[in-house]
Short mmCIF file of C-alpha atoms and ligand atoms in Angstrom, two decimals:
data_model
loop_
_atom_site.label_atom_id
_atom_site.label_comp_id
_atom_site.label_asym_id
_atom_site.label_seq_id
_atom_site.Cartn_x
_atom_site.Cartn_y
_atom_site.Cartn_z
CA MET A 68 26.31 267.25 168.55
CA ASP A 69 24.43 263.60 168.42
CA ARG A 70 22.23 263.97 171.20
CA LEU A 71 20.98 260.53 171.32
CA ASN A 72 24.34 258.78 171.46
CA TRP A 73 25.42 261.84 173.99
CA LEU A 74 22.25 260.83 176.47
CA ARG A 75 23.26 257.12 175.71
CA ALA A 76 26.86 257.62 176.88
CA GLN A 77 25.65 259.71 180.04
CA HIS A 78 23.27 256.54 180.93
CA GLU A 79 26.16 254.35 180.47
CA GLN A 80 28.39 255.94 182.75
CA GLY A 81 25.61 256.66 185.57
CA ARG A 82 25.64 260.52 184.89
CA LEU A 83 21.96 260.45 183.33
CA ARG A 84 19.81 262.91 185.13
CA ASP A 85 16.27 262.48 184.84
CA LEU A 86 13.01 264.00 186.40
CA THR A 87 11.01 262.35 189.05
CA PRO A 88 7.76 263.82 189.94
CA VAL A 89 6.60 263.43 193.28
CA GLN A 90 3.01 264.40 194.93
CA ARG A 91 3.25 266.86 197.85
CA GLY A 92 0.93 267.45 200.47
CA ALA A 93 -0.33 270.73 202.41
CA ASP A 94 1.80 268.81 205.25
CA GLY A 95 4.54 268.49 203.48
CA GLN A 96 4.55 264.84 202.96
CA VAL A 97 5.74 263.46 199.45
CA ARG A 98 4.79 260.80 197.65
CA LEU A 99 5.53 259.14 194.48
CA VAL A 100 3.12 259.59 191.49
CA GLY A 101 -0.16 256.86 192.70
CA GLY A 102 2.26 255.86 195.53
CA ASP A 103 0.32 255.36 198.76
CA ASP A 104 3.03 255.58 201.70
CA PRO A 105 5.00 259.21 202.18
CA LEU A 106 8.60 258.97 201.35
CA ARG A 107 11.13 259.95 204.01
CA ASP A 108 12.19 262.79 202.00
CA PHE A 109 16.35 263.77 202.54
CA SER A 110 16.97 265.43 199.38
CA SER A 111 15.07 268.60 200.84
CA ASN A 112 16.57 272.15 201.53
CA ASP A 113 13.37 272.83 203.68
CA TYR A 114 15.44 272.60 206.93
CA LEU A 115 13.13 274.00 209.06
CA GLY A 116 9.83 273.05 207.29
CA LEU A 117 8.76 276.04 206.76
CA SER A 118 7.09 275.54 203.37
CA VAL A 119 4.04 274.19 204.83
CA HIS A 120 4.07 276.90 208.35
CA PRO A 121 0.84 278.06 208.72
CA GLN A 122 2.27 281.37 209.14
CA LEU A 123 3.70 281.17 205.76
CA VAL A 124 0.92 279.89 204.22
CA ALA A 125 -1.19 282.33 205.67
CA GLY A 126 1.08 285.40 204.84
CA SER A 127 1.17 284.43 201.09
CA ARG A 128 -2.83 284.28 201.03
CA ASP A 129 -2.74 287.31 202.79
CA PHE A 130 -0.69 289.17 199.96
CA LEU A 131 -2.28 287.36 197.34
CA ASP A 132 -5.91 288.53 198.26
CA ARG A 133 -4.21 292.25 198.68
CA SER A 134 -2.54 292.64 195.56
CA GLY A 135 -3.16 289.52 193.24
CA CYS A 136 -1.12 287.33 191.44
CA GLY A 137 2.03 289.02 189.56
CA ALA A 138 3.80 291.82 190.07
CA GLY A 139 3.11 293.14 186.61
CA ALA A 140 6.72 294.56 185.70
CA SER A 141 10.17 295.01 186.79
CA ARG A 142 11.06 296.71 190.10
CA LEU A 143 12.28 299.61 187.74
CA MET A 144 9.09 299.64 185.69
CA SER A 145 5.87 299.51 187.75
CA GLY A 146 6.55 296.44 189.28
CA ASP A 147 8.18 298.20 192.53
CA LEU A 148 5.62 297.32 195.18
CA ASP A 149 5.69 298.44 198.63
CA LEU A 150 5.82 294.93 199.73
CA HIS A 151 9.20 294.51 198.18
CA HIS A 152 10.46 297.42 200.49
CA LEU A 153 8.85 295.67 203.26
CA LEU A 154 10.47 292.42 202.80
CA GLU A 155 14.33 294.49 202.08
CA ALA A 156 13.94 296.23 205.53
CA GLU A 157 13.23 293.06 207.07
CA VAL A 158 16.07 291.05 205.61
CA ALA A 159 18.32 293.93 206.14
CA ALA A 160 17.84 293.55 209.87
CA LEU A 161 17.98 289.77 209.75
CA LYS A 162 21.41 290.08 208.30
CA GLY A 163 22.50 292.96 209.93
CA GLN A 164 23.11 294.91 207.15
CA GLU A 165 22.00 298.69 206.04
CA ALA A 166 20.20 297.85 203.08
CA ALA A 167 18.81 294.65 201.02
CA LEU A 168 17.45 293.86 197.33
CA LEU A 169 15.48 290.97 196.37
CA PHE A 170 16.14 288.82 193.48
CA GLY A 171 14.09 286.54 191.35
CA SER A 172 16.32 283.51 192.85
CA GLY A 173 19.56 282.48 194.18
CA TYR A 174 20.66 281.46 190.80
CA GLN A 175 19.59 285.09 189.24
CA ALA A 176 21.11 286.63 192.08
CA ASN A 177 24.93 285.21 191.78
CA CYS A 178 24.41 285.79 187.63
CA GLY A 179 23.56 289.69 188.40
CA ILE A 180 25.60 290.61 191.40
CA ILE A 181 29.11 289.36 190.48
CA PRO A 182 28.98 291.12 186.66
CA ALA A 183 27.80 294.17 188.50
CA LEU A 184 31.04 294.37 190.49
CA VAL A 185 34.01 293.19 188.27
CA GLY A 186 34.64 293.30 184.62
CA ARG A 187 37.40 292.82 182.35
CA SER A 188 40.14 294.32 184.17
CA ASP A 189 39.38 292.77 187.58
CA VAL A 190 39.77 289.72 189.32
CA ILE A 191 37.74 287.07 191.47
CA PHE A 192 39.29 284.36 193.68
CA SER A 193 36.59 282.02 193.81
CA ASP A 194 36.40 278.65 196.22
CA ARG A 195 36.58 275.61 193.81
CA LEU A 196 33.45 274.09 195.30
CA ASN A 197 31.27 277.19 194.86
CA HIS A 198 27.68 276.88 193.64
CA ALA A 199 27.45 276.69 189.97
CA SER A 200 25.39 279.98 189.90
CA ILE A 201 28.24 281.67 191.28
CA HIS A 202 30.75 280.34 188.73
CA ASP A 203 28.12 281.06 186.14
CA GLY A 204 28.27 284.85 187.39
CA CYS A 205 31.79 285.08 187.34
CA LEU A 206 31.62 283.87 183.65
CA LEU A 207 29.29 286.44 182.80
CA SER A 208 31.26 289.13 184.58
CA ARG A 209 34.37 288.35 182.07
CA ALA A 210 36.73 288.94 184.82
CA ARG A 211 39.95 286.64 185.39
CA VAL A 212 38.67 283.78 187.40
CA VAL A 213 41.52 282.29 189.86
CA ARG A 214 39.89 279.38 191.71
CA PHE A 215 41.48 278.44 194.98
CA ARG A 216 41.43 275.04 196.52
CA HIS A 217 38.41 274.09 198.94
CA ASN A 218 39.07 276.18 202.00
CA ASP A 219 42.64 276.41 201.85
CA MET A 220 43.53 280.17 203.25
CA GLU A 221 47.15 279.73 202.40
CA HIS A 222 46.53 278.58 198.49
CA LEU A 223 43.94 281.87 198.79
CA GLU A 224 46.67 283.98 200.06
CA GLU A 225 49.57 282.69 197.75
CA LEU A 226 47.40 283.92 194.68
CA LEU A 227 46.16 287.06 196.21
CA GLN A 228 50.07 287.73 196.48
CA SER A 229 50.69 286.53 192.60
CA ARG A 230 47.68 287.28 190.84
CA ARG A 231 45.57 290.61 193.11
CA GLY A 232 46.68 293.14 190.09
CA SER A 233 45.40 296.55 190.54
CA GLY A 234 41.76 296.47 189.62
CA GLU A 235 38.70 295.60 191.66
CA ALA A 236 39.23 292.45 193.53
CA LEU A 237 36.25 290.09 194.74
CA ILE A 238 36.64 287.12 197.00
CA ILE A 239 33.50 284.67 196.99
CA ALA A 240 32.64 281.55 199.21
CA GLU A 241 30.10 279.49 200.87
CA SER A 242 29.19 279.97 204.39
CA LEU A 243 28.20 276.47 204.48
CA TYR A 244 28.66 274.17 200.97
CA SER A 245 26.28 272.40 200.02
CA MET A 246 27.90 269.42 198.87
CA ASP A 247 30.14 268.75 201.80
CA GLY A 248 27.91 270.39 204.24
CA ASP A 249 30.97 272.14 205.53
CA ARG A 250 31.71 275.69 206.38
CA CYS A 251 34.28 278.36 205.19
CA PRO A 252 36.96 279.63 207.38
CA LEU A 253 34.94 283.07 207.67
CA ALA A 254 37.41 284.91 209.95
CA ASP A 255 40.14 283.83 207.87
CA LEU A 256 38.30 285.10 204.57
CA VAL A 257 37.94 288.60 206.16
CA ILE A 258 41.70 288.82 207.29
CA LEU A 259 42.60 288.07 203.77
CA LYS A 260 40.11 290.59 202.39
CA ASN A 261 41.33 293.42 204.66
CA ARG A 262 44.93 292.33 203.57
CA TYR A 263 44.45 292.53 200.24
CA GLY A 264 41.96 295.25 199.71
CA CYS A 265 39.39 292.97 198.29
CA LEU A 266 35.54 292.79 198.34
CA LEU A 267 33.95 289.82 200.32
CA MET A 268 30.78 288.06 199.06
CA ILE A 269 29.34 284.97 201.38
CA ASP A 270 26.83 283.13 199.89
CA GLU A 271 24.37 281.93 202.85
CA ALA A 272 21.95 279.75 200.39
CA HIS A 273 21.96 276.93 202.90
CA ALA A 274 22.95 278.92 206.63
CA THR A 275 20.20 281.56 206.40
CA GLY A 276 17.73 280.68 208.92
CA VAL A 277 19.61 277.81 210.37
CA TYR A 278 22.17 279.39 212.35
CA GLY A 279 22.74 282.47 214.39
CA ALA A 280 20.97 283.57 217.18
CA HIS A 281 17.99 285.38 215.13
CA GLY A 282 18.82 282.72 212.18
CA GLY A 283 20.98 285.64 210.36
CA GLY A 284 23.30 282.31 209.23
CA ILE A 285 27.11 281.51 209.89
CA ILE A 286 28.05 285.22 209.31
CA GLU A 287 25.83 286.33 212.31
CA GLU A 288 26.73 283.16 214.18
CA GLU A 289 30.41 283.99 214.18
CA GLY A 290 30.14 287.84 214.71
CA LEU A 291 31.54 288.78 211.31
CA THR A 292 28.19 291.08 210.26
CA GLY A 293 30.18 294.52 209.61
CA GLU A 294 33.03 292.24 207.89
CA VAL A 295 31.40 290.94 204.92
CA ASP A 296 30.58 293.12 202.08
CA LEU A 297 28.16 291.49 200.44
CA ALA A 298 25.74 288.41 202.26
CA MET A 299 23.61 286.72 199.49
CA GLY A 300 21.10 284.10 200.41
CA THR A 301 18.04 282.43 198.77
CA PHE A 302 14.37 282.01 200.36
CA GLY A 303 13.94 278.82 198.95
CA LYS A 304 15.78 276.49 201.13
CA ALA A 305 15.27 277.15 205.23
CA LEU A 306 12.98 280.02 204.84
CA GLY A 307 10.36 277.82 202.71
CA SER A 308 9.66 280.20 200.14
CA TYR A 309 11.05 281.34 196.76
CA GLY A 310 13.18 284.12 195.57
CA ALA A 311 16.88 285.52 197.13
CA TYR A 312 18.23 288.41 198.36
CA VAL A 313 21.61 290.20 199.17
CA ALA A 314 22.38 292.36 201.70
CA ALA A 315 25.02 295.13 201.73
CA SER A 316 25.54 298.73 202.52
CA ARG A 317 23.40 301.42 201.33
CA GLU A 318 25.68 302.40 198.67
CA MET A 319 26.08 298.88 197.36
CA ILE A 320 22.63 298.19 197.01
CA ASP A 321 22.25 301.53 195.13
CA PHE A 322 25.01 300.39 192.70
CA LEU A 323 23.17 297.16 192.48
CA VAL A 324 19.91 298.19 191.25
CA ASN A 325 21.65 300.36 188.38
CA ARG A 326 24.05 297.55 187.62
CA ALA A 327 22.59 294.09 188.50
CA ARG A 328 20.71 293.14 185.15
CA SER A 329 19.23 289.89 186.57
CA PHE A 330 17.59 292.60 189.03
CA ILE A 331 16.97 295.20 186.29
CA TYR A 332 15.32 293.14 183.14
CA SER A 333 13.42 290.42 184.96
CA THR A 334 9.98 290.64 186.49
CA ALA A 335 9.53 291.53 190.21
CA LEU A 336 8.48 288.61 192.91
CA PRO A 337 5.00 288.08 192.91
CA PRO A 338 2.90 289.36 196.58
CA ALA A 339 2.22 285.41 197.43
CA VAL A 340 5.70 284.57 197.32
CA ILE A 341 6.60 288.45 198.93
CA GLY A 342 4.32 287.36 201.64
CA ALA A 343 5.48 283.66 202.92
CA SER A 344 9.01 285.08 202.68
CA LEU A 345 8.01 288.01 205.25
CA ALA A 346 6.44 285.61 207.43
CA ALA A 347 9.26 283.11 207.18
CA VAL A 348 11.92 286.13 207.94
CA ARG A 349 9.88 287.35 211.27
CA LEU A 350 9.44 283.53 212.15
CA VAL A 351 13.29 282.44 212.44
CA ARG A 352 14.14 285.81 214.16
CA GLU A 353 11.27 284.90 216.88
CA GLN A 354 11.72 281.13 217.07
CA PRO A 355 15.40 279.93 217.75
CA GLU A 356 13.50 276.70 219.14
CA LEU A 357 13.18 275.75 215.40
CA ARG A 358 16.90 276.08 215.32
CA SER A 359 17.47 273.80 218.27
CA ALA A 360 14.96 271.14 217.09
CA LEU A 361 17.01 271.04 213.71
CA ALA A 362 20.23 270.45 215.62
CA THR A 363 18.60 267.73 217.72
CA ARG A 364 17.50 265.95 214.66
CA VAL A 365 21.35 266.05 213.08
CA THR A 366 22.81 264.90 216.21
CA ALA A 367 20.17 261.87 216.31
CA PHE A 368 20.86 260.89 212.61
CA ARG A 369 24.81 261.10 212.95
CA GLN A 370 24.36 259.12 215.69
CA ALA A 371 22.38 256.42 214.17
CA LEU A 372 24.55 256.14 211.27
CA ARG A 373 27.58 255.98 213.65
CA ARG A 374 26.45 253.10 215.54
CA ARG A 375 26.46 250.93 212.06
CA ALA A 376 29.73 252.28 211.40
CA ILE A 377 28.88 255.00 208.82
CA GLU A 378 30.88 258.15 209.10
CA PRO A 379 28.59 261.29 207.43
CA ILE A 380 31.01 264.26 206.23
CA GLY A 381 30.01 267.46 207.15
CA VAL A 382 29.10 269.32 210.20
CA SER A 383 25.91 270.63 209.58
CA GLN A 384 22.24 269.51 208.38
CA ILE A 385 23.71 268.53 205.07
CA MET A 386 25.21 265.04 205.79
CA PRO A 387 26.96 263.50 202.72
CA VAL A 388 27.66 259.77 202.90
CA LEU A 389 30.64 258.78 200.27
CA VAL A 390 30.03 255.84 198.27
CA GLY A 391 32.71 256.66 195.91
CA ASP A 392 31.90 254.82 192.57
CA ASN A 393 29.08 256.81 190.44
CA ALA A 394 27.07 253.64 189.37
CA ARG A 395 26.58 252.12 192.91
CA THR A 396 25.91 255.15 194.29
CA VAL A 397 22.95 255.34 191.66
CA ALA A 398 22.12 251.70 192.74
CA VAL A 399 22.07 252.24 196.20
CA ALA A 400 19.76 255.35 195.96
CA ALA A 401 17.65 253.55 193.76
CA ARG A 402 17.18 250.52 196.84
CA LEU A 403 16.46 253.18 199.47
CA ARG A 404 13.88 254.85 197.06
CA GLN A 405 12.26 251.49 196.75
CA GLN A 406 12.05 251.50 200.38
CA GLY A 407 10.34 254.66 200.76
CA VAL A 408 13.39 257.14 201.16
CA PHE A 409 14.26 259.73 198.79
CA VAL A 410 17.90 260.55 198.74
CA THR A 411 19.96 262.51 196.28
CA ALA A 412 22.85 260.52 194.27
CA VAL A 413 25.39 263.50 193.87
CA ARG A 414 27.96 262.56 191.08
CA PRO A 415 30.42 264.09 188.88
CA PRO A 416 30.77 266.87 187.62
CA THR A 417 28.62 267.91 190.41
CA VAL A 418 31.65 266.95 192.96
CA PRO A 419 35.02 265.24 191.99
CA GLU A 420 35.32 262.27 189.92
CA GLY A 421 35.46 259.09 192.50
CA THR A 422 33.45 261.14 194.99
CA ALA A 423 29.75 259.96 194.33
CA ARG A 424 28.19 260.48 197.43
CA LEU A 425 24.35 260.33 198.79
CA ARG A 426 23.35 263.51 200.14
CA PHE A 427 21.33 263.34 203.07
CA SER A 428 19.95 266.62 204.51
CA VAL A 429 17.96 266.36 207.57
CA THR A 430 15.09 268.69 207.96
CA LEU A 431 11.99 268.55 210.67
CA HIS A 432 9.43 266.90 208.40
CA LEU A 433 11.65 263.89 209.57
CA GLU A 434 11.12 262.46 212.86
CA GLU A 435 13.48 260.18 214.99
CA LYS A 436 12.29 257.41 214.33
CA ASP A 437 12.57 257.99 210.20
CA LEU A 438 16.03 258.78 210.95
CA ASN A 439 16.91 255.29 212.55
CA ALA A 440 15.21 253.42 209.98
CA THR A 441 16.75 254.83 207.41
CA ALA A 442 20.34 254.78 209.05
CA ALA A 443 19.53 250.88 209.18
CA MET A 444 18.25 250.65 205.83
CA LEU A 445 21.18 252.28 204.78
CA ALA A 446 23.84 250.27 206.62
CA SER A 447 22.06 247.01 205.19
CA ILE A 448 22.29 248.06 201.52
CA LEU A 449 25.84 249.20 201.96
CA ALA A 450 26.48 245.51 203.38
CA GLU A 451 25.30 244.10 200.27
CA LYS A 452 27.86 242.88 197.71
CA THR A 453 27.67 244.74 194.04
C1 PLP B 1625 20.51 276.85 195.84
C2 PLP B 1625 21.74 277.63 195.62
C3 PLP B 1625 21.71 279.10 195.24
C4 PLP B 1625 20.67 279.10 194.26
O1 PLP B 1625 19.44 279.64 195.09
P1 PLP B 1625 18.10 279.53 194.13
O2 PLP B 1625 17.17 280.29 194.88
O3 PLP B 1625 17.48 277.85 194.48
O4 PLP B 1625 18.16 279.63 192.69
C5 PLP B 1625 22.97 279.68 194.94
N1 PLP B 1625 23.84 279.39 195.84
C6 PLP B 1625 24.16 278.19 196.50
C7 PLP B 1625 25.31 278.39 197.33
C8 PLP B 1625 22.70 277.36 196.72
O5 PLP B 1625 23.14 276.24 197.15
#
């Protein structure tokens, strides 16, 4: 491949990805390198602002002081610290499941769990908008992958009827989709998985901590805890830390310990990360006011946009604004950046052709005045011709 030409072509199509280093303060404020004013950061998944919460910092420091920097080995070697089991027990309780298992990251979790569950003679039914890590896990499994139209349960049932086969079948969806900010029809997925004898795996990456009376996610909020076979999620988003988990029956977790290669062949998470995650899980269980504060900000931003005739899509803290054209989306994001607003331009292939968008995510780092000012800025930029 001619890499230089490839990069040029990506650039011309408005598809080139590049890195933008920022400096992050202990208060969570982000600044461009050498910049004075903090950016209004709408591209963070730190929804509840926990990454800088004193209790997470203290929990992290405590475990660091107690147990040092690295776990030293994988869990099945000598890296299986009591701290990991402590966190797994808390996560199992948060998710209302018998047991839980930690992974290095959500990406690793999906790449390890899916191939552990299904293989060559099996089939996976996967929502078309599922995250890249789910897609990659499906490919690694070598199972037949059948993708159903996003949230289209009639299409899924049609495919279950024609393609279910007699092997193991796994249905995978996200409870909250990161590019559209919408939910899956969880109750219907449960009906279908029971009707067709499938396993159901739900990725709660964007929902854990943010939904449910105890922050257990959308599965908890919708009262379907016992109905989902595997609930996975990350500590890297609303939980403000790093790493990931899957919660399931004891038997399922014992199976994954023996089968999930990204668990078996990777160094265990380090103590400082476990300390932060543990504090986060406890915090979200004990402080529903974090969730109501976020809901208030989300409503405020939606209203601020609507007052300016901009209708964000989605029903959550993820509020994408469709622009359409790739280059224009990038240009609008760049103009916002100049004015101190950090928002990600999401383009194909991450989203379908012609649906490039600005993905605003609202976090507790942003105050109502930031939300109003940003809505006003966006409206005036969109009103310009280009
Ligand atoms: C972010 C994300 C992941 C990956 O989690 P990391 O811990 O960041 O690796 C997996 N699934 C979904 C749906 C995500 O949004």
